[in-house]
Tab-separated table of C-alpha atoms in Angstrom:
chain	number	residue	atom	x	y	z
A	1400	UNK	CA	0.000	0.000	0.000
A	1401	UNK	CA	1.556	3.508	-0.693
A	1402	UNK	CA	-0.007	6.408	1.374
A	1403	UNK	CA	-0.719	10.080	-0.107
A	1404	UNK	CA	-0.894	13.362	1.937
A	1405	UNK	CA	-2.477	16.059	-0.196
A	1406	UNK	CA	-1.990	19.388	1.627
A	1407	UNK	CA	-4.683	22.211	2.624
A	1408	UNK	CA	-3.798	24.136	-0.745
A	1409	UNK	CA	-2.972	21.048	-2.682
A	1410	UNK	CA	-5.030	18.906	-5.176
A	1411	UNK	CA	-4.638	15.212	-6.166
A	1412	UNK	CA	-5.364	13.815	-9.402
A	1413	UNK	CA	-6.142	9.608	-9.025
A	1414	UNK	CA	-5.173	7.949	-11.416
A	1415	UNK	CA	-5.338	3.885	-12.413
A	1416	UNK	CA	-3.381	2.142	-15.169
A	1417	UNK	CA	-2.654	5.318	-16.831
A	1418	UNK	CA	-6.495	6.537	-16.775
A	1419	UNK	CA	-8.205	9.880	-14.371
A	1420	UNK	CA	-10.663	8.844	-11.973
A	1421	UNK	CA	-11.313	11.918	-9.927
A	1422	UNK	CA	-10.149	14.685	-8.194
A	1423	UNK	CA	-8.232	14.650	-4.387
A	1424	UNK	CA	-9.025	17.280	-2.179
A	1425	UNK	CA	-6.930	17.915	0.995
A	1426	UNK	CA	-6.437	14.365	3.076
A	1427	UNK	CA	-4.581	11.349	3.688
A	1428	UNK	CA	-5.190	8.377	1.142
A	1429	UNK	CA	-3.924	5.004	0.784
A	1430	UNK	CA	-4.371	2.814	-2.574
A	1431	UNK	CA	-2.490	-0.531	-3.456
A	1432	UNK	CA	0.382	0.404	-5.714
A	1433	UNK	CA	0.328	-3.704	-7.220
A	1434	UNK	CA	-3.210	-3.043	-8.620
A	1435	UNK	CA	-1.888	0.326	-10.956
A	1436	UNK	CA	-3.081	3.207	-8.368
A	1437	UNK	CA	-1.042	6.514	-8.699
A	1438	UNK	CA	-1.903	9.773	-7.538
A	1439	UNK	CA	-0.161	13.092	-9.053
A	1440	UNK	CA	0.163	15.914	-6.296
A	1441	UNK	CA	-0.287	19.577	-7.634
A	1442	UNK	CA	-0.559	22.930	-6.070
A	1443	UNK	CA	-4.003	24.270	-6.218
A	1444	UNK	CA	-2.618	28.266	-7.134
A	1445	UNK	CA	-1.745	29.709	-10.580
A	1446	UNK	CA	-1.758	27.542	-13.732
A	1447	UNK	CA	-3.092	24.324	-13.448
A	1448	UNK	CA	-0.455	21.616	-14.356
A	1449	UNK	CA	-2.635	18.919	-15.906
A	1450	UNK	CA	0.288	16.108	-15.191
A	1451	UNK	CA	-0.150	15.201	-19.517
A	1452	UNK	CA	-4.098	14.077	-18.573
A	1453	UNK	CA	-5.746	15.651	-21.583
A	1454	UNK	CA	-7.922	18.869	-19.915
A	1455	UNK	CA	-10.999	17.885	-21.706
A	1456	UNK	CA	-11.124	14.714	-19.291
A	1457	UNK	CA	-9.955	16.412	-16.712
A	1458	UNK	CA	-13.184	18.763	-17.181
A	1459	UNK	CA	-15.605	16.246	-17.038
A	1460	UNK	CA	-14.695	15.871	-13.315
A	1461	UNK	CA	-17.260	18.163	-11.210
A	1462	UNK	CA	-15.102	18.792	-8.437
A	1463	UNK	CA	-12.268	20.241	-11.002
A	1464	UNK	CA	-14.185	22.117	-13.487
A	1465	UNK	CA	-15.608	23.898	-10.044
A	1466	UNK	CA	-12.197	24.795	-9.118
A	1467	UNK	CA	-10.576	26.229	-12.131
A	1468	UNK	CA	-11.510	29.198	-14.608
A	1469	UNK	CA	-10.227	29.186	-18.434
A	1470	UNK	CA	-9.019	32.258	-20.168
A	1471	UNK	CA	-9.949	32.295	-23.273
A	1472	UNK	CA	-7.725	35.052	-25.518
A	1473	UNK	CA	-8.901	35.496	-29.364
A	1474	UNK	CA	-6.230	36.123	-32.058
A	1475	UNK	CA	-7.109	39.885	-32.475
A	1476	UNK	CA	-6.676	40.017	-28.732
A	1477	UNK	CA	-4.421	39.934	-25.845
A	1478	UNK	CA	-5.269	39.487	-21.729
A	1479	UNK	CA	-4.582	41.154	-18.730
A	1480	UNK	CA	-4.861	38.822	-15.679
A	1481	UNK	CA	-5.604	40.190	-12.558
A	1482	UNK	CA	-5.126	38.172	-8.980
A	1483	UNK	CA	-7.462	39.228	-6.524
A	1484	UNK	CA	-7.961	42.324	-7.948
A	1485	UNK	CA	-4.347	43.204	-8.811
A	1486	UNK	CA	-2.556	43.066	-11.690
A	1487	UNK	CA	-0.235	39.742	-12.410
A	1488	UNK	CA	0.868	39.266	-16.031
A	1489	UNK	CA	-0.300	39.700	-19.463
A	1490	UNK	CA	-1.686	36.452	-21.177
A	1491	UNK	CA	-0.827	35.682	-25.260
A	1492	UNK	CA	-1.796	31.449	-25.387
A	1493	UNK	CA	-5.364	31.297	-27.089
A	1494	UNK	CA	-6.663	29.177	-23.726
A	1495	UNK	CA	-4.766	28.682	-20.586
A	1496	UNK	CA	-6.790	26.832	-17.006
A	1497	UNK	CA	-6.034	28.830	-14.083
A	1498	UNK	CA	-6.983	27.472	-10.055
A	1499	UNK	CA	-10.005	29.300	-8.804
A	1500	UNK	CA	-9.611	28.522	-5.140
A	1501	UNK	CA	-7.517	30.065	-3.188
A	1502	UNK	CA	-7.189	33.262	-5.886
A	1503	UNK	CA	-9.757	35.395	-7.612
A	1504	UNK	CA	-8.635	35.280	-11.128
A	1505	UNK	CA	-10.328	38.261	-13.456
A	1506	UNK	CA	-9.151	38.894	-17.052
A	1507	UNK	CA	-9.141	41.882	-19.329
A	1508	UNK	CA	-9.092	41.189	-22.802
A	1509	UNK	CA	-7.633	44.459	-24.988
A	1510	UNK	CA	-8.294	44.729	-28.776
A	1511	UNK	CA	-4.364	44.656	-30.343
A	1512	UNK	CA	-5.974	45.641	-34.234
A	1513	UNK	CA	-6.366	49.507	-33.508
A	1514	UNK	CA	-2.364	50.901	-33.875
A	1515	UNK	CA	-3.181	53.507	-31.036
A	1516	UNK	CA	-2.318	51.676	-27.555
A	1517	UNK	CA	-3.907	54.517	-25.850
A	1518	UNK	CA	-7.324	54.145	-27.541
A	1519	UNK	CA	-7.632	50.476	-25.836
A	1520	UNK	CA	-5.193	49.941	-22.962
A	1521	UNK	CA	-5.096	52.327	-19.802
A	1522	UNK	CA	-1.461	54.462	-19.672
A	1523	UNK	CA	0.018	52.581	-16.062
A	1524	UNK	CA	-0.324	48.880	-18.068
A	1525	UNK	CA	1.802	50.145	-21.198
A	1526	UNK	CA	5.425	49.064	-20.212
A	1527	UNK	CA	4.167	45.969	-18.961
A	1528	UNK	CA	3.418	44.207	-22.271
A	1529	UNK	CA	4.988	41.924	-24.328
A	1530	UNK	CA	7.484	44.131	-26.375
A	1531	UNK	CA	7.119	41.934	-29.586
A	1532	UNK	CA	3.737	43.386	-29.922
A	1533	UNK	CA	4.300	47.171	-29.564
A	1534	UNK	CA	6.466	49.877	-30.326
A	1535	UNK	CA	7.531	52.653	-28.005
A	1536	UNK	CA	8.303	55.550	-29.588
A	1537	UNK	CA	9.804	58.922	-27.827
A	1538	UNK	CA	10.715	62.443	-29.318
A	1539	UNK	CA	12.785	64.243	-27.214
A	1540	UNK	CA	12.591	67.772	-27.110
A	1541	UNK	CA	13.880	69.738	-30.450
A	1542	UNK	CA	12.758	66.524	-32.635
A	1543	UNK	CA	9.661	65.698	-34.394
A	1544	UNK	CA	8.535	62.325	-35.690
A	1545	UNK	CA	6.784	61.214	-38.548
A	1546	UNK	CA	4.583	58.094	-38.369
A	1547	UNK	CA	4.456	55.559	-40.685
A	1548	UNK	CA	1.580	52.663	-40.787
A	1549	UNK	CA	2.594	49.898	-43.445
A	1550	UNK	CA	5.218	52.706	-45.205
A	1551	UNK	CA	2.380	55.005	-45.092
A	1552	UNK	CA	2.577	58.265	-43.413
A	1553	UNK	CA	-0.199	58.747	-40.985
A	1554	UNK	CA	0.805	62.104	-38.611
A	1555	UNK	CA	3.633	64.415	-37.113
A	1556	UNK	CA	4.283	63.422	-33.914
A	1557	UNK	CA	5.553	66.609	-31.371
A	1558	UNK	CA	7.441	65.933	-27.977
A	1559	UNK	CA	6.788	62.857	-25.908
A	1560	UNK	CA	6.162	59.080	-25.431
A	1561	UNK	CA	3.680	57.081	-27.912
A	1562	UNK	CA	2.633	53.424	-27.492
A	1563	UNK	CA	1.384	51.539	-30.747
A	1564	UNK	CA	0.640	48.130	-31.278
A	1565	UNK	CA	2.832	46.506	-33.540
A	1566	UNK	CA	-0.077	43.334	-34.825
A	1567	UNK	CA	-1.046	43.374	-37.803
A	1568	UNK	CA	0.479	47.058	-38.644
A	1569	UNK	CA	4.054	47.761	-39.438
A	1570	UNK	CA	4.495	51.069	-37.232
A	1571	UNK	CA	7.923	52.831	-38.361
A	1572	UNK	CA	8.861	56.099	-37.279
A	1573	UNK	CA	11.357	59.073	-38.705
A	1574	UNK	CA	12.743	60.848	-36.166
A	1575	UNK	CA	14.402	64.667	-36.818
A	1576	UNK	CA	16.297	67.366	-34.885
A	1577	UNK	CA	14.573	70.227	-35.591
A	1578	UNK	CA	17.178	72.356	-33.850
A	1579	UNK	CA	19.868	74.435	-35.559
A	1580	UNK	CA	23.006	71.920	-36.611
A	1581	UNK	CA	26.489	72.709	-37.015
A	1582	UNK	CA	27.857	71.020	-40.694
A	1583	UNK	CA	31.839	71.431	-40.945
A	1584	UNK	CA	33.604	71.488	-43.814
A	1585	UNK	CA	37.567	70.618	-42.960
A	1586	UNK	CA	40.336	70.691	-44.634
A	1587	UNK	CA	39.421	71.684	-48.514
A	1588	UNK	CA	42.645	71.878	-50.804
A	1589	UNK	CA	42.054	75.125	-52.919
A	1590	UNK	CA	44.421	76.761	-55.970
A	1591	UNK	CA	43.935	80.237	-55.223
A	1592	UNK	CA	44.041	82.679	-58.595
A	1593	UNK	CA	47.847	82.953	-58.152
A	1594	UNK	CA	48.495	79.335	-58.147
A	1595	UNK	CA	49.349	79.391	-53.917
A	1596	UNK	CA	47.616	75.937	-52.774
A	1597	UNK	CA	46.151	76.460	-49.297
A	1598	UNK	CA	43.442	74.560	-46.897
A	1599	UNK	CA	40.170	76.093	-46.042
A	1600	UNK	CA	37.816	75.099	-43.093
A	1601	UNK	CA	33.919	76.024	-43.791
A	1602	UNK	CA	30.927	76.096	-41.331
A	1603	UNK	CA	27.272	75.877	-42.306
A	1604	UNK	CA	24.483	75.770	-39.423
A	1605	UNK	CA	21.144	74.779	-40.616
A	1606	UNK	CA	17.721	74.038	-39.522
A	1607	UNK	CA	15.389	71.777	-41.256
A	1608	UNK	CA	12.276	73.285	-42.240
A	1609	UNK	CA	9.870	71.166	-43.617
A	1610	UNK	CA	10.574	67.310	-42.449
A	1611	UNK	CA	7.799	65.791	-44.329
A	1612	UNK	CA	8.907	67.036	-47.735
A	1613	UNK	CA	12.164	66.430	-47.085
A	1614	UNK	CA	12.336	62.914	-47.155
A	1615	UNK	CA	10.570	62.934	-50.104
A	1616	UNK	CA	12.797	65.097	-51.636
A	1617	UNK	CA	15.862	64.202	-49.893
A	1618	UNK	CA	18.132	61.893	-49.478
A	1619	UNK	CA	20.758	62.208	-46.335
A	1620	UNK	CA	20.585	66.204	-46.303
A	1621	UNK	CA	23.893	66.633	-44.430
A	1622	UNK	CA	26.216	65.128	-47.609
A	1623	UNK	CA	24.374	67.329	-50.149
A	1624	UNK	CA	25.039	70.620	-47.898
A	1625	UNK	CA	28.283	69.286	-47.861
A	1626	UNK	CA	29.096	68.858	-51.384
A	1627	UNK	CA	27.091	72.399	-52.438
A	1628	UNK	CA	29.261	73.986	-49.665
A	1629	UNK	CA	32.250	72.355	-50.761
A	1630	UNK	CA	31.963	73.534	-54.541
A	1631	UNK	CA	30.511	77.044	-53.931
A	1632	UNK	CA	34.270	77.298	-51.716
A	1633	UNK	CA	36.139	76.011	-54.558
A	1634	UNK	CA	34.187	77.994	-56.948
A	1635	UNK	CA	34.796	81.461	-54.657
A	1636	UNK	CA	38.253	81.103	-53.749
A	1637	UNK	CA	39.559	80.247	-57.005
A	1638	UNK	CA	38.883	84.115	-58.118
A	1639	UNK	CA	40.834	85.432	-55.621
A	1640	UNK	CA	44.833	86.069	-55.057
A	1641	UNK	CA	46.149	85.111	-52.199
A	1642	UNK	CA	46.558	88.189	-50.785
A	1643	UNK	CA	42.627	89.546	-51.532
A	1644	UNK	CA	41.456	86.197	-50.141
A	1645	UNK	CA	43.714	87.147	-47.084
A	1646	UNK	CA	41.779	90.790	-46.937
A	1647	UNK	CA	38.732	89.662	-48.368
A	1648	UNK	CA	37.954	86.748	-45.787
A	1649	UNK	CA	34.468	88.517	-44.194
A	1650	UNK	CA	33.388	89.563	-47.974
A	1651	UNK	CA	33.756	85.785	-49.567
A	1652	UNK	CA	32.196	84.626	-46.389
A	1653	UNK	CA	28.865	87.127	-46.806
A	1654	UNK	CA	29.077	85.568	-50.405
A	1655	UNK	CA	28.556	81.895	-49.951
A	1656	UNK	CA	25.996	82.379	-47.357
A	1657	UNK	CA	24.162	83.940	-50.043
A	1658	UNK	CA	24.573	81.740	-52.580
A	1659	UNK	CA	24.115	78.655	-49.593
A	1660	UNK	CA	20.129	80.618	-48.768
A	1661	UNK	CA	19.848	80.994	-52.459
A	1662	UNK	CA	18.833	76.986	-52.337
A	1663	UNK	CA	17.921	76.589	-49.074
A	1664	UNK	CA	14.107	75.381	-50.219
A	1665	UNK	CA	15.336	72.908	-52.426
A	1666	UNK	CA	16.547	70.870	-49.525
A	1667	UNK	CA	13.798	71.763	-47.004
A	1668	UNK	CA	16.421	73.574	-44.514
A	1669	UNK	CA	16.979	77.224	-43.284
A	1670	UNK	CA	20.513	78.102	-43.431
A	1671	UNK	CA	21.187	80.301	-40.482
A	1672	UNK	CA	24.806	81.535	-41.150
A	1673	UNK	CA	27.813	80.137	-43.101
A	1674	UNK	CA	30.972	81.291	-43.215
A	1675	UNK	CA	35.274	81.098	-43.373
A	1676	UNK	CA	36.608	79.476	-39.976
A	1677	UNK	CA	40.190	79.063	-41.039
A	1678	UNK	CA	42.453	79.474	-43.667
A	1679	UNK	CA	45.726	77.518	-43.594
A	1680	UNK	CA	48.475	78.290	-45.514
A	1681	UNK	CA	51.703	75.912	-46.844
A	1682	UNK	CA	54.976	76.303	-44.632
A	1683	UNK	CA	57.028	78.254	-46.929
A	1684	UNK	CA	54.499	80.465	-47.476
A	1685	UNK	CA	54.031	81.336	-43.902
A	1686	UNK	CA	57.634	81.744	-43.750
A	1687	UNK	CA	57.787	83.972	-46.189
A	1688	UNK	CA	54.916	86.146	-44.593
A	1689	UNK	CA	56.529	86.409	-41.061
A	1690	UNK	CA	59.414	87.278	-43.022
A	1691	UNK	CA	57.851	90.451	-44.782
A	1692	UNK	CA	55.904	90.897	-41.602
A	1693	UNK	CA	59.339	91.413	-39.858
A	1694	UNK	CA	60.695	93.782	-42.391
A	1695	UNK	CA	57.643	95.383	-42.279
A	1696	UNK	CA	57.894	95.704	-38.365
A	1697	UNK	CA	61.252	97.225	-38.389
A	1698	UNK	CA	61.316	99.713	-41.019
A	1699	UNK	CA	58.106	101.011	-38.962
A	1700	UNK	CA	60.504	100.903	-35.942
A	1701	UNK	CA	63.107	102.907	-37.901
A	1702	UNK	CA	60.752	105.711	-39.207
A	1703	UNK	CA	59.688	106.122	-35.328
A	1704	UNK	CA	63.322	106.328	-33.620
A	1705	UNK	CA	63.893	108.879	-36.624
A	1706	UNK	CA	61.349	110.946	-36.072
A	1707	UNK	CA	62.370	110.698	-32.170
A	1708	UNK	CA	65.828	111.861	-33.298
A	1709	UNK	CA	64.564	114.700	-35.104
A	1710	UNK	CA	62.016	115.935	-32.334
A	1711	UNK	CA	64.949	115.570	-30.037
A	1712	UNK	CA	67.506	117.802	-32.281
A	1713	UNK	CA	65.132	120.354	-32.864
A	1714	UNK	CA	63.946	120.988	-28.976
A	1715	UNK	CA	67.775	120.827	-28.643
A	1716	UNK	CA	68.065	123.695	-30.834
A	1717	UNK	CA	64.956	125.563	-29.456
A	1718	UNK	CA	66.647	125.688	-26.332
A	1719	UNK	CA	69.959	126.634	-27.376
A	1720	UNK	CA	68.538	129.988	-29.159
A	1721	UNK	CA	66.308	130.854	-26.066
A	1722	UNK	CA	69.375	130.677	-24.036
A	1723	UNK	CA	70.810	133.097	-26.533
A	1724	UNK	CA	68.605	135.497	-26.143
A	1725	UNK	CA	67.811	135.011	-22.426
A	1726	UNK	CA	70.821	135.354	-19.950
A	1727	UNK	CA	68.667	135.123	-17.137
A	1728	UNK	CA	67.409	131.411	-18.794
A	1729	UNK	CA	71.602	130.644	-19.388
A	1730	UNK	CA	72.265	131.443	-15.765
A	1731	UNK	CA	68.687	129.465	-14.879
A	1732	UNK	CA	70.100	126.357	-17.170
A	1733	UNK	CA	73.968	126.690	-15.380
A	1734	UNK	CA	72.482	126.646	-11.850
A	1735	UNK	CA	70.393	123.236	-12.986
A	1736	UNK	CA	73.757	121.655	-14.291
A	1737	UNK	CA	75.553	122.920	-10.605
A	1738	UNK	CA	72.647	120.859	-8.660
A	1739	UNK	CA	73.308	117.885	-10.565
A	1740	UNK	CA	76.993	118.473	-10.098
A	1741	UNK	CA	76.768	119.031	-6.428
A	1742	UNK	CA	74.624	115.584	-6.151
A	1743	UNK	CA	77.788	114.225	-7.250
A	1744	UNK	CA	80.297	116.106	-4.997
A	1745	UNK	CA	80.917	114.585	-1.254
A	1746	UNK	CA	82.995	118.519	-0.370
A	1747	UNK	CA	83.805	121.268	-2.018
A	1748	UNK	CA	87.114	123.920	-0.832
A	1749	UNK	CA	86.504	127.462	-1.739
A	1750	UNK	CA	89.508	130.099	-1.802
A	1751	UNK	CA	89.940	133.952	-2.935
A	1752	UNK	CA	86.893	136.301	-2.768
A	1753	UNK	CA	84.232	135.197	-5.330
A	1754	UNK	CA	80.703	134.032	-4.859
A	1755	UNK	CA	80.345	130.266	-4.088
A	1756	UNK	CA	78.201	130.535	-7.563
A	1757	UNK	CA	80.635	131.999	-9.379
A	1758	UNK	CA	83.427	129.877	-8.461
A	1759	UNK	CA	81.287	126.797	-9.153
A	1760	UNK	CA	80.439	128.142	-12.508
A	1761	UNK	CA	84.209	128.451	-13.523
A	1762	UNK	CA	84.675	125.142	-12.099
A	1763	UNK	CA	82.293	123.673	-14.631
A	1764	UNK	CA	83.499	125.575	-17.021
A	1765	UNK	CA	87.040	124.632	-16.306
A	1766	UNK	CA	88.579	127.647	-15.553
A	1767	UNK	CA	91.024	128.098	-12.115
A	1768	UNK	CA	88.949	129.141	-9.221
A	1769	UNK	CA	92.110	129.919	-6.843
């Protein structure tokens, strides 16, 4: 004899010689092994495991078919189970048997055929679907989307988070920056009009306009603002000597931003501003520009310490004709030379009857004082 113990929340399915005979509730049983008794112990909460007995024979048994609840999910549809009252998982099998005992099992069926998950499925359930059967879709701020049922467009789509059931619809979305974008153009390799090869480094900034014509229109906007950009730079600096492009860098600039808004619709953008950011020249060309640069610096140098000179000379001479004229100024200029002298002078011996000034004046003028 084998004995059974089938716990409170437990259910036992008899079986003989391979074939259901009824259902166990809780209890102890005892059944003869040798004669082809077997009893399969499940627990009575979630999905029922039928133990491989076929459920249709398994529902002809009053005491399970009272226990148990099927969920029954159409193809159009998917199913929200909820366990006493609160959400547990989202159900995809066409029919699945679920223990009505000890939980209260309640199921929401949502229609999967409209695109629109917010038209048929409350906001708080969205993330917690299966993500094979919808697409989540967010436009951060600057960008706009453009939706796309079966490669059809449907709508614009502005800033935020969209939901849309992917059955039976192919939902595709183009996403753009609508803000202004910065397009460099490095390193271009330009003759100039004299023949001086030099490299040239362009900016563009652009805003797209009009997304929905654009990709219609357009194909990868960027590379053919590019490649207009690059030849209206080739075509511009090729006019120009080196040293007008040199003085001319603001004017050229002015002139390809022109020419860049001049076809601005046909690629659905704005250009904002476009213009020179550097222009490299070759070594020995630079060297030969800090060398005139140099020159330049020092004849300028010259011409100043010249003109010093000349200023100088001519107060010089100024002076010397008001001291001409002006004894009083002569004898003013003397006693200014005598201070400075004296500064110098740690004693000074006087002898005969003269004025100290006197004496000092023949002294600097190298006469004999004794």
């Amino acid at each position: 004899m084998t004995h059974y113990i089938i716990k409170e929340q437990e259910a036992g399915y008899l079986c003989r010689n391979g074939k259901f005979l009824r259902l166990l509730a809780a209890g102890k049983y005892t059944y003869p092994k040798a004669l082809g008794y077997d009893v399969q112990i499940v627990p009575m909460s979630g999905e029922v495991k039928t133990c491989g007995i076929p459920e249709n024979i398994l529902m002809q048994d009053k005491e399970f078919s009272a226990r148990v609840v099927k969920a029954a999910v159409p193809d159009e549809c998917i199913a929200i189970r909820f366990v006493n009252g609160a959400y547990k998982e989202v159900l995809t099998k066409a029919e699945t048997l679920f223990w009505n005992v000890y939980e209260k099992n309640e199921f929401k069926l949502v229609d999967i055929t409209q695109p629109c998950m917010e038209d048929t499925l409350p906001r708080i359930y969205m993330d917690l679907m299966p993500v094979k059967f919808y697409k989540k879709i967010t436009i951060k701020d600057g960008e706009t989307g453009l939706l796309y049922f079966d490669m059809h467009y449907e709508k614009r789509l502005a800033t935020g988070t969209y939901y849309f059931w992917n059955y039976g619809r192919e939902v595709t979305c183009k996403i753009f920056n609508m803000k202004i974008q910065q397009l460099d153009i490095s390193g271009q390799e330009i003759l100039t009009a004299d023949k001086v090869g030099i490299r040239l480094n362009l900016v563009v900034n652009y805003r797209i306009t009009n997304p929905e014509k654009l990709v219609e229109k357009v194909d990868g906007v960027s590379g053919l603002l590019y490649t207009r950009a690059q030849l209206l730079l080739r075509e511009q600096v090729g006019r120009f000597r080196l040293d007008e492009l040199l003085n001319q860098k603001e004017e050229l600039s002015a002139v390809i931003l022109e020419k860049m808004k001049a076809g601005q619709e046909e690629y659905c953008v704005e250009i904002v501003n476009a213009g020179i950011k550097d222009i490299i020249l070759p070594g020995e060309i630079r060297e030969i520009m800090n060398t005139v640069l140099v020159a330049e610096k020092k004849a300028q140098a010259n011409v100043i310490m010249r003109r010093e000179e000349v200023a100088s000379t001519r107060s010089l001479l100024n002076t010397a004709k008001l001291m001409e004229e002006n004894r009083t100024l002569m004898r003013l200029k003397e006693m200014e030379y005598l201070e400075k002298i004296c500064d110098k002078v740690g004693s000074i011996t006087l002898n005969g009857g003269k004025s100290v000034l006197d004496q000092l004046s023949e002294l600097a003028a190298g006469r004999d004082v004794s």
